[in-house]
PDB file of C-alpha atoms in Angstrom:
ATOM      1  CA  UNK A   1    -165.019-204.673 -82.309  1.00 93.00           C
ATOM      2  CA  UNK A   2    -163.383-205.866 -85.524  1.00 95.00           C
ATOM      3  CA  UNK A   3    -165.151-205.745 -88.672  1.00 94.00           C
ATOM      4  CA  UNK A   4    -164.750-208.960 -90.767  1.00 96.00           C
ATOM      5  CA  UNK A   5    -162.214-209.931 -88.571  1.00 97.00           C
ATOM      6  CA  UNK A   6    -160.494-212.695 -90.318  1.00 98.00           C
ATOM      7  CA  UNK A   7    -159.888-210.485 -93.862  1.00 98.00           C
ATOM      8  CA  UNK A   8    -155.907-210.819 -92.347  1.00 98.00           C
ATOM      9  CA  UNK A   9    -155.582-214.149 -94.100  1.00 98.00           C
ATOM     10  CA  UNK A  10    -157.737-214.136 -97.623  1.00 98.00           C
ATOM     11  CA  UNK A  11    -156.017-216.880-100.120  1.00 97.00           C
ATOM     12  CA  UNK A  12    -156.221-214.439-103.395  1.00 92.00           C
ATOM     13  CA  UNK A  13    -155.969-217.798-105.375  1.00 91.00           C
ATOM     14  CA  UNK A  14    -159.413-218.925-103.701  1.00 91.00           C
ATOM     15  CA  UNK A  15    -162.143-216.393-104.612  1.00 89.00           C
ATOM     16  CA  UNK A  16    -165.389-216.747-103.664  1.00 87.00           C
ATOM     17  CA  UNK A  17    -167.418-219.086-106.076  1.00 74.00           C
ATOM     18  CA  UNK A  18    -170.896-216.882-105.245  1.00 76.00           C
ATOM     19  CA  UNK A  19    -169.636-213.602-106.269  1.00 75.00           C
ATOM     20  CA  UNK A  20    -171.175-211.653-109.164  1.00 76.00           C
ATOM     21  CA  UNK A  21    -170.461-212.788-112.322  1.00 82.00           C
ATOM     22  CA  UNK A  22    -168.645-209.964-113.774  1.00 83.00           C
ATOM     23  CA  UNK A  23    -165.747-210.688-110.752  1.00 84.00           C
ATOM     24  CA  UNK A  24    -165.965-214.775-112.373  1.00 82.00           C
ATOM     25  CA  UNK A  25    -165.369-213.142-115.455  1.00 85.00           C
ATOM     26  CA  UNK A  26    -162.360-211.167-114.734  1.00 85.00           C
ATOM     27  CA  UNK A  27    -160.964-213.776-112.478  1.00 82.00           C
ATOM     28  CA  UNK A  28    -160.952-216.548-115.445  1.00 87.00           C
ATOM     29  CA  UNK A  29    -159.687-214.024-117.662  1.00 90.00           C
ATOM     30  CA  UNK A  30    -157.544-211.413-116.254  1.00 86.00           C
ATOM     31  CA  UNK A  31    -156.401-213.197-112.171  1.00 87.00           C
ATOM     32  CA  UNK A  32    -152.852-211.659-112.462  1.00 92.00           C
ATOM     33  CA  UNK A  33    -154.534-208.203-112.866  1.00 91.00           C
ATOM     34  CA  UNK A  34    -157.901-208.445-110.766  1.00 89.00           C
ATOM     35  CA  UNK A  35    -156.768-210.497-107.944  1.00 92.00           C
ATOM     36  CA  UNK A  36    -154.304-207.977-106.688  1.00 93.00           C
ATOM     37  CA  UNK A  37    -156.893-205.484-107.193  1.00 93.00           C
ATOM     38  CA  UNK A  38    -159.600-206.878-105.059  1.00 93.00           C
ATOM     39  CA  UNK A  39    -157.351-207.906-102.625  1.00 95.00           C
ATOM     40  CA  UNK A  40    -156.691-204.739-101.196  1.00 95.00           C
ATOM     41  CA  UNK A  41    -160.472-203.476-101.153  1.00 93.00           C
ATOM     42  CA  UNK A  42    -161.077-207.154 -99.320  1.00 94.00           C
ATOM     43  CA  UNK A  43    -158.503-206.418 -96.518  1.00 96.00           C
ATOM     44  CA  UNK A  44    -160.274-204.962 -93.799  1.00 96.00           C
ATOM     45  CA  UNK A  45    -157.853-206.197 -90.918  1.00 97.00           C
ATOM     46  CA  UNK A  46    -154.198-206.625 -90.186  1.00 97.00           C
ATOM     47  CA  UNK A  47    -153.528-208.108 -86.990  1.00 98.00           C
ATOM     48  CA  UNK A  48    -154.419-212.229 -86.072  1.00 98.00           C
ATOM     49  CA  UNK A  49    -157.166-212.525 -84.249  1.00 98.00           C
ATOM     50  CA  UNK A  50    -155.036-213.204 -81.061  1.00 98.00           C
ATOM     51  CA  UNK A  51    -153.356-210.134 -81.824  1.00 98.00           C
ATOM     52  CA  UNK A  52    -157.086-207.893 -81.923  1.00 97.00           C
ATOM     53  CA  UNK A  53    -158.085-209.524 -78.775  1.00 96.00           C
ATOM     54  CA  UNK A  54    -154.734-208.331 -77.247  1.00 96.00           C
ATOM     55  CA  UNK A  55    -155.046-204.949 -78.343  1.00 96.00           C
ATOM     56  CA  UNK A  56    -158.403-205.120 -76.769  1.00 95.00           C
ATOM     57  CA  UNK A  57    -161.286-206.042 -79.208  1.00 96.00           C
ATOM     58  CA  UNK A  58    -164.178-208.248 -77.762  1.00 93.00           C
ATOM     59  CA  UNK A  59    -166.550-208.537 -80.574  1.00 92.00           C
ATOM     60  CA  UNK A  60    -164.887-210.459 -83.592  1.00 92.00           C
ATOM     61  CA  UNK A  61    -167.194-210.563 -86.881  1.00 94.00           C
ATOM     62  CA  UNK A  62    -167.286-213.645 -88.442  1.00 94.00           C
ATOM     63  CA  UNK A  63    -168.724-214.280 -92.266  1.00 95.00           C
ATOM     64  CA  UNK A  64    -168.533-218.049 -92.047  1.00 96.00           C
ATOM     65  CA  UNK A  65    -168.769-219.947 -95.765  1.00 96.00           C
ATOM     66  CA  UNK A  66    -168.200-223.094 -97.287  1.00 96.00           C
ATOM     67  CA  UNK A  67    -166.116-223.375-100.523  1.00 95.00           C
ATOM     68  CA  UNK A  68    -168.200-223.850-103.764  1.00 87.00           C
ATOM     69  CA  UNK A  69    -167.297-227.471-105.428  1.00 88.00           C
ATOM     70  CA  UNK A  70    -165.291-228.431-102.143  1.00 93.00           C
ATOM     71  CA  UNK A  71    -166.174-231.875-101.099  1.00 95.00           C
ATOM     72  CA  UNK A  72    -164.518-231.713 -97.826  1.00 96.00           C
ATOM     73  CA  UNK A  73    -166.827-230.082 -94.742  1.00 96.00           C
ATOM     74  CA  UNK A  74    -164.357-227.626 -94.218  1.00 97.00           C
ATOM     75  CA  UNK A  75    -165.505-224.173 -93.064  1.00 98.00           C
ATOM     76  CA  UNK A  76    -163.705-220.773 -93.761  1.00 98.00           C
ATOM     77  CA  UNK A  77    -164.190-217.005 -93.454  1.00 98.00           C
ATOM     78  CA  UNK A  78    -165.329-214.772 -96.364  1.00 96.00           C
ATOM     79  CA  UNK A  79    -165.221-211.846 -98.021  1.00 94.00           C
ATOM     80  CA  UNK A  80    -164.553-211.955-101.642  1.00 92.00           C
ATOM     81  CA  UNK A  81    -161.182-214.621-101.130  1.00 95.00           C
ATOM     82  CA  UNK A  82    -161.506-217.718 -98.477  1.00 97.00           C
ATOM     83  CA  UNK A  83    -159.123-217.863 -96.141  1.00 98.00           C
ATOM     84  CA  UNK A  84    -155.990-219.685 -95.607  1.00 98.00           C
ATOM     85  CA  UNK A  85    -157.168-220.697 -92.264  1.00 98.00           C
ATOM     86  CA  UNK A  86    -160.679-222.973 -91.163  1.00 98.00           C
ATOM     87  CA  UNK A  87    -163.182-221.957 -88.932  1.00 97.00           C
ATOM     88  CA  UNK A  88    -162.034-224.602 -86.762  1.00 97.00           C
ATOM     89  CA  UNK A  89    -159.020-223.643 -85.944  1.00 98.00           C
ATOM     90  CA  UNK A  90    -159.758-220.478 -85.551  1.00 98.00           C
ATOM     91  CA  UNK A  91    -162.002-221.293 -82.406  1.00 95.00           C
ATOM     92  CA  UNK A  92    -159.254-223.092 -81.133  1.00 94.00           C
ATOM     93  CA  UNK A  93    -156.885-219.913 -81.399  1.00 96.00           C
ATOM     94  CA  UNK A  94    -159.652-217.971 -79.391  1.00 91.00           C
ATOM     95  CA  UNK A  95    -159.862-220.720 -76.529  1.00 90.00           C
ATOM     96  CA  UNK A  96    -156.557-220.583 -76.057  1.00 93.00           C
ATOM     97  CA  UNK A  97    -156.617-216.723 -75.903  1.00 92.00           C
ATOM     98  CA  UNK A  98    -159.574-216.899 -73.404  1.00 85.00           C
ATOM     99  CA  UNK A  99    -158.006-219.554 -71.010  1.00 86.00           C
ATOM    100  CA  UNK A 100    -155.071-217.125 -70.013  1.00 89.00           C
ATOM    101  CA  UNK A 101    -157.274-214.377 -69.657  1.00 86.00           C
ATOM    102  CA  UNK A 102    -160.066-215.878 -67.465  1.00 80.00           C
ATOM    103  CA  UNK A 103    -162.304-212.096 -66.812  1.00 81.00           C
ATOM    104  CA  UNK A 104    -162.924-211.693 -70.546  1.00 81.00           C
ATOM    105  CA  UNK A 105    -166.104-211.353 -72.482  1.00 79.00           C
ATOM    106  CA  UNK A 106    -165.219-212.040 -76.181  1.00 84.00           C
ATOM    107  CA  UNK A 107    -168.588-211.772 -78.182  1.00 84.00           C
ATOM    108  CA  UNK A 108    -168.179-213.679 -81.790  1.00 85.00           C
ATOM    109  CA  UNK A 109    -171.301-213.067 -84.265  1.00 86.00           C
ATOM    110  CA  UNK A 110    -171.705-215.810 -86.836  1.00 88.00           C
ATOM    111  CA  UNK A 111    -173.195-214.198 -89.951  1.00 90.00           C
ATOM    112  CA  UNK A 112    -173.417-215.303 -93.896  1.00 90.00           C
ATOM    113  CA  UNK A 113    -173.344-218.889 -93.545  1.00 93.00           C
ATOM    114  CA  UNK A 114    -172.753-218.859 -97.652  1.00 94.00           C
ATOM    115  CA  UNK A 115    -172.591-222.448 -99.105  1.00 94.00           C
ATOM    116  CA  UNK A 116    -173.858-223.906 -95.947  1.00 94.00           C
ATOM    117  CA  UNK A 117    -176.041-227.149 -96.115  1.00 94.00           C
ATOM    118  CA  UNK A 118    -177.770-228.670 -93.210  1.00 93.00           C
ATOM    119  CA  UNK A 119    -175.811-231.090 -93.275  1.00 95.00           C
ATOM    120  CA  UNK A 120    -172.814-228.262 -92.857  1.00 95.00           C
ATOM    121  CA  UNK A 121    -174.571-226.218 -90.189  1.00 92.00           C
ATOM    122  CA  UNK A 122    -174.883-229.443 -88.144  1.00 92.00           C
ATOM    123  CA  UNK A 123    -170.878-229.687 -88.778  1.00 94.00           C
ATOM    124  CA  UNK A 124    -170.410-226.435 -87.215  1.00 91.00           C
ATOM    125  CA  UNK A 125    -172.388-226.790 -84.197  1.00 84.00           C
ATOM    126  CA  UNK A 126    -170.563-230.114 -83.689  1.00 89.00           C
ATOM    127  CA  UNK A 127    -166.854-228.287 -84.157  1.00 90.00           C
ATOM    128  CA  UNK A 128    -168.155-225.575 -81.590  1.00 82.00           C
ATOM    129  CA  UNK A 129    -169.217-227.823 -79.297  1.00 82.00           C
ATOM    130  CA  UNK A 130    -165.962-229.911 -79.720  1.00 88.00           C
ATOM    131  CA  UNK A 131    -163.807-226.793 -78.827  1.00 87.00           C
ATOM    132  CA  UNK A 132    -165.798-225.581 -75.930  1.00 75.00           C
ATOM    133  CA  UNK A 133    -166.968-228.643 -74.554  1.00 74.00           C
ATOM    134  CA  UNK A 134    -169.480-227.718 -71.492  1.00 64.00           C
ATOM    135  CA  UNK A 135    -168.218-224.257 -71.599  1.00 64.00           C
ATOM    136  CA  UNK A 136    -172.416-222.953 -72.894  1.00 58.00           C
ATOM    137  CA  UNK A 137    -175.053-221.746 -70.853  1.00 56.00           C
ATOM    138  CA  UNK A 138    -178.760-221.457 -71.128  1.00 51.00           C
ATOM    139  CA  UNK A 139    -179.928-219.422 -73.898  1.00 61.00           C
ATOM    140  CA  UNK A 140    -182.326-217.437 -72.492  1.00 58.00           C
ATOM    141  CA  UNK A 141    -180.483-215.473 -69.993  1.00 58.00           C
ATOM    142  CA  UNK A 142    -180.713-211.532 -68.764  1.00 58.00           C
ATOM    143  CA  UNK A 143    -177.580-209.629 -69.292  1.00 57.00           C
ATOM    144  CA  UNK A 144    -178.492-207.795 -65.960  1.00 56.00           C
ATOM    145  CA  UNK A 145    -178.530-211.062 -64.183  1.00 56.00           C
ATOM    146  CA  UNK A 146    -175.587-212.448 -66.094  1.00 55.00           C
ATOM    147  CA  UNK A 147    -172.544-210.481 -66.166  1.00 58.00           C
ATOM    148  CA  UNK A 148    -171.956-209.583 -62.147  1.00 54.00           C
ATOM    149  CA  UNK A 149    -172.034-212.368 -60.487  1.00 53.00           C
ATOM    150  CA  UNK A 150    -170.128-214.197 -63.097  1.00 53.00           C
ATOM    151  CA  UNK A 151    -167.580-211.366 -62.802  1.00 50.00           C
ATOM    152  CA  UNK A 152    -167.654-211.820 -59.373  1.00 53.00           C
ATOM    153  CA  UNK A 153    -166.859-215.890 -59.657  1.00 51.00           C
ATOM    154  CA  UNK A 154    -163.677-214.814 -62.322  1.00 49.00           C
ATOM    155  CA  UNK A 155    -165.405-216.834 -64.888  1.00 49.00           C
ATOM    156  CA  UNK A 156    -164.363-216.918 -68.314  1.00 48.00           C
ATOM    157  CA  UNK A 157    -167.172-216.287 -70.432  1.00 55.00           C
ATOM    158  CA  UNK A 158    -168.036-216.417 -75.282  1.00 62.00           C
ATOM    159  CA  UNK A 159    -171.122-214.865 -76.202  1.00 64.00           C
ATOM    160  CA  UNK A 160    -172.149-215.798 -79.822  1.00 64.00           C
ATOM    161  CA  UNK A 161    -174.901-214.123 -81.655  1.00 61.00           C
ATOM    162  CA  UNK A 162    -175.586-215.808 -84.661  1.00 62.00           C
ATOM    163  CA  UNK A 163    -176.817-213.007 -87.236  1.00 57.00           C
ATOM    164  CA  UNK A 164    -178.299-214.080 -90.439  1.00 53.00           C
ATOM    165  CA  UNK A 165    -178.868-217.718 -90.114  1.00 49.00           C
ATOM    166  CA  UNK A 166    -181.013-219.817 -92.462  1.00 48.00           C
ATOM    167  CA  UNK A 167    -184.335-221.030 -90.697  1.00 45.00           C
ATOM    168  CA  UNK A 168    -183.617-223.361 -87.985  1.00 46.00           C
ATOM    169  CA  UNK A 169    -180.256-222.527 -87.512  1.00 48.00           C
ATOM    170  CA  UNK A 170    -180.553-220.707 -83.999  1.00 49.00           C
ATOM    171  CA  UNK A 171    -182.667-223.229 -83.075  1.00 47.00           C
ATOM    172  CA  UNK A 172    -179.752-226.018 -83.591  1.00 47.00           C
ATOM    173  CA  UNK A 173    -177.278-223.792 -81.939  1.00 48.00           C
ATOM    174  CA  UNK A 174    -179.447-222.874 -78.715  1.00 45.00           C
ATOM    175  CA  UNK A 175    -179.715-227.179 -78.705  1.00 44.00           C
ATOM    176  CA  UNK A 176    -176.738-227.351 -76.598  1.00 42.00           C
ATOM    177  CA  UNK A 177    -177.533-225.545 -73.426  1.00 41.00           C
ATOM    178  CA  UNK A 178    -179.658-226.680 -71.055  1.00 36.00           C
ATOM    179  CA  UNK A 179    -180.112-224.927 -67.602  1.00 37.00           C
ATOM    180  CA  UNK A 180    -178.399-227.986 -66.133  1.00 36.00           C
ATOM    181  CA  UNK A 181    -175.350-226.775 -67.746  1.00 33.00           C
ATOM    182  CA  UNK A 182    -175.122-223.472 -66.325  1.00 33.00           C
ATOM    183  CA  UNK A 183    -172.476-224.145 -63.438  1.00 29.00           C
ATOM    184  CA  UNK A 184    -169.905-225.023 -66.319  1.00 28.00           C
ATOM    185  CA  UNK A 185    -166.964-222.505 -65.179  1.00 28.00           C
ATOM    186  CA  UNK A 186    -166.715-221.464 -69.245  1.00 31.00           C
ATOM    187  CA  UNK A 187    -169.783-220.272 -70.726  1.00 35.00           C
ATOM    188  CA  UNK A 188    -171.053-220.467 -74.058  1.00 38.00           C
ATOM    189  CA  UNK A 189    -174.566-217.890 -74.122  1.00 37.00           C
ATOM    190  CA  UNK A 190    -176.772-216.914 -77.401  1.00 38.00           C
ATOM    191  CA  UNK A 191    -178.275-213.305 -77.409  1.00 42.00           C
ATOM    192  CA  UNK A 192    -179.020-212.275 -80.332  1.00 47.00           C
ATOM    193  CA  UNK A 193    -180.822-209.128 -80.424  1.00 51.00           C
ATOM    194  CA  UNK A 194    -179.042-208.064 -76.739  1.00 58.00           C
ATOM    195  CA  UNK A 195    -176.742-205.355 -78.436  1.00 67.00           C
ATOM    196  CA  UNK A 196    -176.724-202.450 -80.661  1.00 73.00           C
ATOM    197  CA  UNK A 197    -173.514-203.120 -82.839  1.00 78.00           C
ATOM    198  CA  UNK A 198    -172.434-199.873 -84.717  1.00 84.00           C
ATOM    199  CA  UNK A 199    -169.955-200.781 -88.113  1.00 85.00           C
ATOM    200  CA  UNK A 200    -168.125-197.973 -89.069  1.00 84.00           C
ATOM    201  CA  UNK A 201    -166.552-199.465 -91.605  1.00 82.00           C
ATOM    202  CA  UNK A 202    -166.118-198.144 -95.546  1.00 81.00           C
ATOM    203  CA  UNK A 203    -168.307-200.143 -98.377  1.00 80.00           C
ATOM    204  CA  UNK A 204    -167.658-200.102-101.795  1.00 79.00           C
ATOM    205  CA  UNK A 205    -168.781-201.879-104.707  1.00 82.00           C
ATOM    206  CA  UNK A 206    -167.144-203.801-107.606  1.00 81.00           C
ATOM    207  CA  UNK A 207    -167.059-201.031-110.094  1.00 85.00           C
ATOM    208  CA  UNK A 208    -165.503-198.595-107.481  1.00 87.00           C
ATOM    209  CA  UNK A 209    -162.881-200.727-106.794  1.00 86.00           C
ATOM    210  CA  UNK A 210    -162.329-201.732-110.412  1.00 84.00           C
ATOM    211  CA  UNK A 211    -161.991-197.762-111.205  1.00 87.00           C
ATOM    212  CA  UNK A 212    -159.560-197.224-108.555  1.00 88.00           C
ATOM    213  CA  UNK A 213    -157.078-200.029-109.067  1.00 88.00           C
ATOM    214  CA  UNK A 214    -153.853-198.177-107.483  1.00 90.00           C
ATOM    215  CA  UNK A 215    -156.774-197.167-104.358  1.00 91.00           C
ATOM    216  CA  UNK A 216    -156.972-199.562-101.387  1.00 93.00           C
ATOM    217  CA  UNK A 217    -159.419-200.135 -98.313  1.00 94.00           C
ATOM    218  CA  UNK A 218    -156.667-199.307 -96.011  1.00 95.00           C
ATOM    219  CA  UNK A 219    -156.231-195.774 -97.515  1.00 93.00           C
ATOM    220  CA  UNK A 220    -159.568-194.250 -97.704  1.00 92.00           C
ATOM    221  CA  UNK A 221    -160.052-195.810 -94.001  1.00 92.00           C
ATOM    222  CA  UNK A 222    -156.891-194.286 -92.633  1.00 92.00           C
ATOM    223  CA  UNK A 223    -157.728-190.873 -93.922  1.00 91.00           C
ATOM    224  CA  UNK A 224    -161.441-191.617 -92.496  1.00 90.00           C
ATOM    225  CA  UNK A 225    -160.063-192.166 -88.948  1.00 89.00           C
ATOM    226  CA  UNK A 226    -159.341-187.690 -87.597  1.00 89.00           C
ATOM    227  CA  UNK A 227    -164.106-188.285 -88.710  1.00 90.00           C
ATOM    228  CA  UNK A 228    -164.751-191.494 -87.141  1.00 89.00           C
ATOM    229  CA  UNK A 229    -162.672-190.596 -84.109  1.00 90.00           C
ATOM    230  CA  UNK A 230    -165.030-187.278 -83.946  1.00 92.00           C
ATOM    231  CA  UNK A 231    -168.431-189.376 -84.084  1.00 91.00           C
ATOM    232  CA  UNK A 232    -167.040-191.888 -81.594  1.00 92.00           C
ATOM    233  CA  UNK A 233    -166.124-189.839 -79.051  1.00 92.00           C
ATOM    234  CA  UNK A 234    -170.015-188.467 -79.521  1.00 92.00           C
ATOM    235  CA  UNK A 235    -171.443-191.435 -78.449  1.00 92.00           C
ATOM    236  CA  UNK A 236    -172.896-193.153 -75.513  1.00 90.00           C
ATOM    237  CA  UNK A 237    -173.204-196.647 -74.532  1.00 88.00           C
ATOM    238  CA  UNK A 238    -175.948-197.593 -72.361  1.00 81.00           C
ATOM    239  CA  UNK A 239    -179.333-199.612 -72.813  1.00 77.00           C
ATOM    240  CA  UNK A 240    -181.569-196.903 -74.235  1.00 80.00           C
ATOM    241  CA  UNK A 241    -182.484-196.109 -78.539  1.00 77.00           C
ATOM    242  CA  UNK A 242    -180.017-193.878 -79.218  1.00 81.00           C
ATOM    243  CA  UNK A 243    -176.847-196.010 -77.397  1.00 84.00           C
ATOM    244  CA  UNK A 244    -174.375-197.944 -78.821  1.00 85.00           C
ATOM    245  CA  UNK A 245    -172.850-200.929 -76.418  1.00 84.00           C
ATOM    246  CA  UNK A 246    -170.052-202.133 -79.721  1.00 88.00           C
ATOM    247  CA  UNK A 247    -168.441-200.337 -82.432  1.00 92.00           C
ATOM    248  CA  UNK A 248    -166.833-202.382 -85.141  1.00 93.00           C
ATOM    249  CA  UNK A 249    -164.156-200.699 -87.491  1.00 94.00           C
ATOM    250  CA  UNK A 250    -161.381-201.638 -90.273  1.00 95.00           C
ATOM    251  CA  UNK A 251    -157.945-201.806 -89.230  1.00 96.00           C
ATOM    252  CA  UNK A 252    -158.314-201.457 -85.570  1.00 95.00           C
ATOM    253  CA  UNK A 253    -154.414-201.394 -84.726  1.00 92.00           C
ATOM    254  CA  UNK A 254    -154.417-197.696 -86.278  1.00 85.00           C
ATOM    255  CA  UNK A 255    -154.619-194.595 -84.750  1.00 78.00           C
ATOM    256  CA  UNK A 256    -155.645-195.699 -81.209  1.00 87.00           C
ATOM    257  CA  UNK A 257    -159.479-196.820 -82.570  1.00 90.00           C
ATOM    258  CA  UNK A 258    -159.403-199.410 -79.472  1.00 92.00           C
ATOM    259  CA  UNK A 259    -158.369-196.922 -77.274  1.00 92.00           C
ATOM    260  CA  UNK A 260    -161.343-194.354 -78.085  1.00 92.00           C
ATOM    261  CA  UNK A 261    -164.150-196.945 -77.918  1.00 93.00           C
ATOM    262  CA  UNK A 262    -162.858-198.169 -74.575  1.00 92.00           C
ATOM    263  CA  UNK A 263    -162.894-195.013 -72.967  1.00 93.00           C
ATOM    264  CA  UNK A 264    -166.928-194.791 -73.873  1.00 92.00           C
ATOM    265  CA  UNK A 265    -167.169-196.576 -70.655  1.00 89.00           C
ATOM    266  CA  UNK A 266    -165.895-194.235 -68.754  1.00 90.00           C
ATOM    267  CA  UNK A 267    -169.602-192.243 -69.448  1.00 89.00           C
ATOM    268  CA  UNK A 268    -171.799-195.330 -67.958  1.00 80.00           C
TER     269      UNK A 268
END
């Protein structure tokens, strides 16, 4: 998996209106210094998301948000800067993907929902329903039952867990499916709580980054990876406490991450 997957494309001229204040602060009075700054501690990918699912990643993290004082319903990705590109067409990107490789799971988890009104959560559902038309499946569905004869059939399949969502929200997306729907030959399923996601990713906070202006995300990752390739090749996937079925990094065209996580399966 990908860890804020959509970081490849932050506008530095758009920061994020619910950031702390001290970032406002800096940003209104110092944007030719800070922006540059933050920008490389908000990178956390390089490659489009086309690109990640071609080098193999099948769970994309997505911090969805709305812009602060934007009267358009426009949705974009977050984390610190919007980005250049919507939500929307983002999905579409993924479809695309997914319809010339028809035996691929692609998991996306919907999280942060910043800025989001009703009114804006019901324009979401509506864009991913637009995009994958009858392509969803009944909510409540067992993995066990789900994934072999599906494989079996060469169906194309999007599981979306959305993580985080204001009261209701689940509720509005798991509105779509109806067991009716469940010979669609593109499937759209819900399960949150089906996985145990591991991020290995870096954090920092403001005042780190502010301390370490010539530092970046990138670097302290990269010199991470001879550890995290250790601790991955440690683990086991599998349905029991101490398993992990996805790992999510940074920069997951380096050093063969892909590669490592993939060969996990080879334990099962």
């Amino acid at each position: 998996g990908s860890h804020d997957t959509m970081t490849y494309c932050l506008d530095k001229r758009s920061v994020n209106g619910n950031e702390s204040k001290l970032l406002k602060y800096l940003n209104k009075w110092l944007p030719c210094i800070v922006r540059p700054i933050i920008m490389k501690w908000s990178t956390t990918q390089e490659l489009t998301v086309t690109e990640q699912l071609e080098a193999g990643v099948r769970y994309l993290d997505f911090r969805i948000a709305h812009k602060a004082n934007d009267p358009s319903v426009n949705l974009y990705f977050v984390h610190m800067f919007y980005t250049t590109v919507t939500v929307q067409d983002t999905l579409w990107q993924i479809l695309r993907w997914l319809e010339t490789h028809p035996r691929e799971v692609v998991i996306l988890a919907c999280r942060n929902f910043d800025g989001l009104t009703k009114k804006l959560h019901h324009h979401l559902v509506a864009r991913i329903k637009e995009v994958f038309q009858s392509k969803l499946c009944p909510r409540y569905v067992s993995m066990r039952s789900f994934f072999p004869p599906f494989f079996k059939n060469n169906i194309l399949r999007i599981l979306l867990i959305p993580r985080g969502a204001r009261s209701g929200v689940n509720a509005m997306l798991s509105s779509f499916c109806s067991p009716q729907r469940n010979t669609s030959c593109h499937l759209l399923i819900f399960v949150s709580g089906k996985f145990f996601v591991a991020g290995i990713n870096l954090t920092e906070n403001l005042i780190y980054i502010l301390g370490h202006p010539f530092g970046s995300l990138k670097k302290i990752t990269l010199q991470s990876l001879p550890c995290l390739k250790i601790w991955i090749k440690q683990q086991h996937p599998g349905s029991q406490k101490d398993c992990i079925n996805i790992i999510a990094g940074d920069f997951i065209g380096n050093d063969d991450f892909v590669k490592y996580v993939i060969e996990l399966n080879e334990k099962i």
